[in-house]
Amino acid sequence: MHEVSICEALLDQLTSLAAQQGWPRLRRVWVRLGLLSGVVPDALEFAFAAMATGTPAEGAELLLENEPGHFDCAVCGELELERMDFTCPQCGGALQLLRAGRDLWLSGVEPMPS
Amino acid sequence: MCENCGCESPDPFQVHAGPDAGAAAHSHMPAHGHDSAPVTGWHAHPAENGSVTWHHHGDAAPRPLLDANQRAADLNRCYFRDHGILALNLVSSPGAGKTTLLKTTLERLHPHIGCAVVVGDLETQADAEALRPTGAPVIQITTGTVCHLDARMVAAAVARLPHTGLRLLFIENVGNLVCPASFDLGEAHRIVLLATTEGENKPLKYPPIFHGARAVVITKTDLAEPAGFRVELARQAITQVAPQAEVLTLSSRNGDGLDTWVAFLDRLLQAFDPRG
Ligand SMILES: Nc1nc2c(ncn2[C@@H]2O[C@H](COP(=O)(O)OP(=O)(O)OP(=O)(O)O)[C@@H](O)[C@H]2O)c(=O)[nH]1
Ligand SMILES: [Mg+2]
Ligand SMILES: [Zn+2]
């Protein structure tokens, strides 16, 4: 359940960003995840909704986007996929995971229009 | 190129009207100064209803969200290197045989090579007590409700270890294939144990912990036959998820494969260059 500590870090960043920019409230927040981040999206969304109370992100929509990983198919060669999958979407063969990100980071914000 | 609007703007600080703002000619408006970018490298897109979306394209991320642990892990890594300690992070599902393998390993190695163990457990001291008779120093970290070790816990435990002659540090992580994957401890190598009683496709189900492992050790091979475990299938799954990992097979019960395991550790020690 490290989604809670991730959420703390996220809300810290959002709170200082909002203060620095003079944004009273945020409407949408984007977080980008490496395929190997190990984060459970539902748990992160749940933690965000609960922990954002009293911050500029209260009530904001959290949008998660995946950073594609690199896979290799013996037939089709190297391909990028946005989800962890070991079956080639093109030929149905077995895929090998070459590399994918472990980090996750704040990738965008939309302040509430005033 | 900006994936939101497809523009080729080289200037990350410009605010430009995106397609959804209806700007057919895609006009680039005067640049905002650095001050108005929330983080260096971010840029803004006005959207349909007069609102503005700030974003970046990955190169300008503010700190990653697990950064605090990463910094502590980097410190540990320097510390281990400076002290000539090879640190191994042993991870597996609960009960895959980490403690049992460590006990046998310490009995064989510790008389010749200075070993120590840091062991994480949710509640009990049982694993530490099982290992102490080997004579190697053992520090127990009781994690309580925390289901993984993090780099700070390891740093605090290592500070309590006698360092004289210490060359090989085993970190037995909490039995869990999920959370430990996200917490670098500053180890030189992660080693994943997979018991024959768990099925062959665990690697495909838990890619984050397997990917990047230096080795996957298939344990409890004495139970492979009754469990219907096919080593070849497991090897295939491991190759899909962790192409670089070495695969070892052993049984702490009947001793099969232990020589190869000890030789593997020896190789890691030989290859470990504290100045590198
Ligand atoms: N048959 C057989 N049983 C084993 C082997 N290795 C360990 N076991 C048994 O498996 C059970 C769990 O072993 P442990 O060494 O405590 O496993 P662990 O990974 O340290 O467990 P946690 O720390 O609780 O995650 C014990 O009952 C061991 O006796 C083996 O090679 N063969
Ligand atoms: Mg144990
Ligand atoms: Zn293919």
PDB file of C-alpha atoms in Angstrom, chain A residues 1-2 6 9-10 13 17 20-21 23 27 30-31 36-38 84 86 94-99 102-111 113, chain B residues 35-39 42 49 51-56 58 61-66 147-148 179 181-183 190 204 207-208 211 239-241 243:
ATOM      1  CA  MET A   1       0.000   0.000   0.000  1.00  0.00           C
ATOM      2  CA  HIS A   2       2.675   2.516  -0.889  1.00  0.00           C
ATOM      3  CA  ILE A   6       3.077   8.303  -3.448  1.00  0.00           C
ATOM      4  CA  ALA A   9       4.446  13.237  -2.532  1.00  0.00           C
ATOM      5  CA  LEU A  10       1.985  14.078  -5.298  1.00  0.00           C
ATOM      6  CA  GLN A  13       4.027  18.875  -5.372  1.00  0.00           C
ATOM      7  CA  LEU A  17       2.728  24.342  -7.504  1.00  0.00           C
ATOM      8  CA  GLN A  20       3.484  29.343  -6.508  1.00  0.00           C
ATOM      9  CA  GLN A  21       1.078  29.932  -9.418  1.00  0.00           C
ATOM     10  CA  TRP A  23      -4.163  28.670  -8.331  1.00  0.00           C
ATOM     11  CA  ARG A  27      -9.584  20.672 -11.883  1.00  0.00           C
ATOM     12  CA  TRP A  30      -2.264  13.893 -14.803  1.00  0.00           C
ATOM     13  CA  VAL A  31       0.171  11.309 -13.505  1.00  0.00           C
ATOM     14  CA  LEU A  36       7.001  -1.329 -13.867  1.00  0.00           C
ATOM     15  CA  SER A  37       5.957   1.260 -11.284  1.00  0.00           C
ATOM     16  CA  GLY A  38       3.965  -1.402  -9.476  1.00  0.00           C
ATOM     17  CA  MET A  84       2.058  -5.110 -19.668  1.00  0.00           C
ATOM     18  CA  PHE A  86       3.369 -10.931 -23.054  1.00  0.00           C
ATOM     19  CA  ALA A  94       5.283 -14.610 -27.097  1.00  0.00           C
ATOM     20  CA  LEU A  95       6.777 -11.248 -26.149  1.00  0.00           C
ATOM     21  CA  GLN A  96       9.874 -10.494 -24.169  1.00  0.00           C
ATOM     22  CA  LEU A  97       9.965  -7.405 -21.960  1.00  0.00           C
ATOM     23  CA  LEU A  98      13.102  -5.466 -22.867  1.00  0.00           C
ATOM     24  CA  ARG A  99      12.690  -2.387 -20.702  1.00  0.00           C
ATOM     25  CA  ARG A 102       9.694   2.173 -12.784  1.00  0.00           C
ATOM     26  CA  ASP A 103       9.085   5.823 -12.027  1.00  0.00           C
ATOM     27  CA  LEU A 104       5.882   7.717 -11.885  1.00  0.00           C
ATOM     28  CA  TRP A 105       5.563  11.456 -11.965  1.00  0.00           C
ATOM     29  CA  LEU A 106       3.220  14.393 -12.180  1.00  0.00           C
ATOM     30  CA  SER A 107       2.833  15.118 -15.892  1.00  0.00           C
ATOM     31  CA  GLY A 108       0.186  17.794 -16.094  1.00  0.00           C
ATOM     32  CA  VAL A 109      -2.321  19.980 -14.263  1.00  0.00           C
ATOM     33  CA  GLU A 110      -5.346  21.992 -15.193  1.00  0.00           C
ATOM     34  CA  PRO A 111      -6.213  24.771 -12.770  1.00  0.00           C
ATOM     35  CA  PRO A 113     -10.689  28.449 -14.492  1.00  0.00           C
TER      36      PRO A 113
ATOM     37  CA  ASP B  35       8.280  32.564 -14.298  1.00  0.00           C
ATOM     38  CA  SER B  36       4.946  31.468 -15.612  1.00  0.00           C
ATOM     39  CA  ALA B  37       5.925  27.869 -16.307  1.00  0.00           C
ATOM     40  CA  PRO B  38       4.970  26.020 -13.120  1.00  0.00           C
ATOM     41  CA  VAL B  39       8.074  23.888 -13.455  1.00  0.00           C
ATOM     42  CA  TRP B  42       6.367  22.771 -18.750  1.00  0.00           C
ATOM     43  CA  ASN B  49     -13.662  26.423 -22.295  1.00  0.00           C
ATOM     44  CA  SER B  51      -9.166  26.778 -19.143  1.00  0.00           C
ATOM     45  CA  VAL B  52      -5.474  26.050 -19.479  1.00  0.00           C
ATOM     46  CA  THR B  53      -3.723  22.740 -19.146  1.00  0.00           C
ATOM     47  CA  TRP B  54      -0.080  22.685 -18.126  1.00  0.00           C
ATOM     48  CA  HIS B  55       1.988  19.720 -19.038  1.00  0.00           C
ATOM     49  CA  HIS B  56       5.376  18.475 -20.146  1.00  0.00           C
ATOM     50  CA  GLY B  58       8.565  13.545 -19.736  1.00  0.00           C
ATOM     51  CA  ALA B  61       9.203  15.948 -14.752  1.00  0.00           C
ATOM     52  CA  PRO B  62       9.365  17.408 -11.310  1.00  0.00           C
ATOM     53  CA  ARG B  63      10.802  14.888  -8.903  1.00  0.00           C
ATOM     54  CA  PRO B  64       9.505  11.347  -9.431  1.00  0.00           C
ATOM     55  CA  LEU B  65       6.971  10.472  -6.766  1.00  0.00           C
ATOM     56  CA  LEU B  66       9.048   7.770  -5.104  1.00  0.00           C
ATOM     57  CA  CYS B 147       4.707  -4.930   3.682  1.00  0.00           C
ATOM     58  CA  HIS B 148       8.180  -4.157   2.309  1.00  0.00           C
ATOM     59  CA  CYS B 179       5.491  -3.856  -2.828  1.00  0.00           C
ATOM     60  CA  ALA B 181       9.418  -4.270  -6.299  1.00  0.00           C
ATOM     61  CA  SER B 182       8.987  -0.512  -5.909  1.00  0.00           C
ATOM     62  CA  PHE B 183      11.613  -0.008  -3.219  1.00  0.00           C
ATOM     63  CA  ARG B 190      17.982  -8.300  -6.530  1.00  0.00           C
ATOM     64  CA  LEU B 204       4.263 -13.201 -15.926  1.00  0.00           C
ATOM     65  CA  PRO B 207       6.726  -8.444 -13.821  1.00  0.00           C
ATOM     66  CA  PRO B 208       8.009  -5.530 -11.688  1.00  0.00           C
ATOM     67  CA  HIS B 211      12.318  -7.684 -14.290  1.00  0.00           C
ATOM     68  CA  THR B 239      13.098 -15.267 -20.056  1.00  0.00           C
ATOM     69  CA  GLN B 240      10.032 -13.311 -21.167  1.00  0.00           C
ATOM     70  CA  VAL B 241      10.010 -11.024 -18.156  1.00  0.00           C
ATOM     71  CA  PRO B 243      15.768 -11.778 -20.165  1.00  0.00           C
TER      72      PRO B 243
END
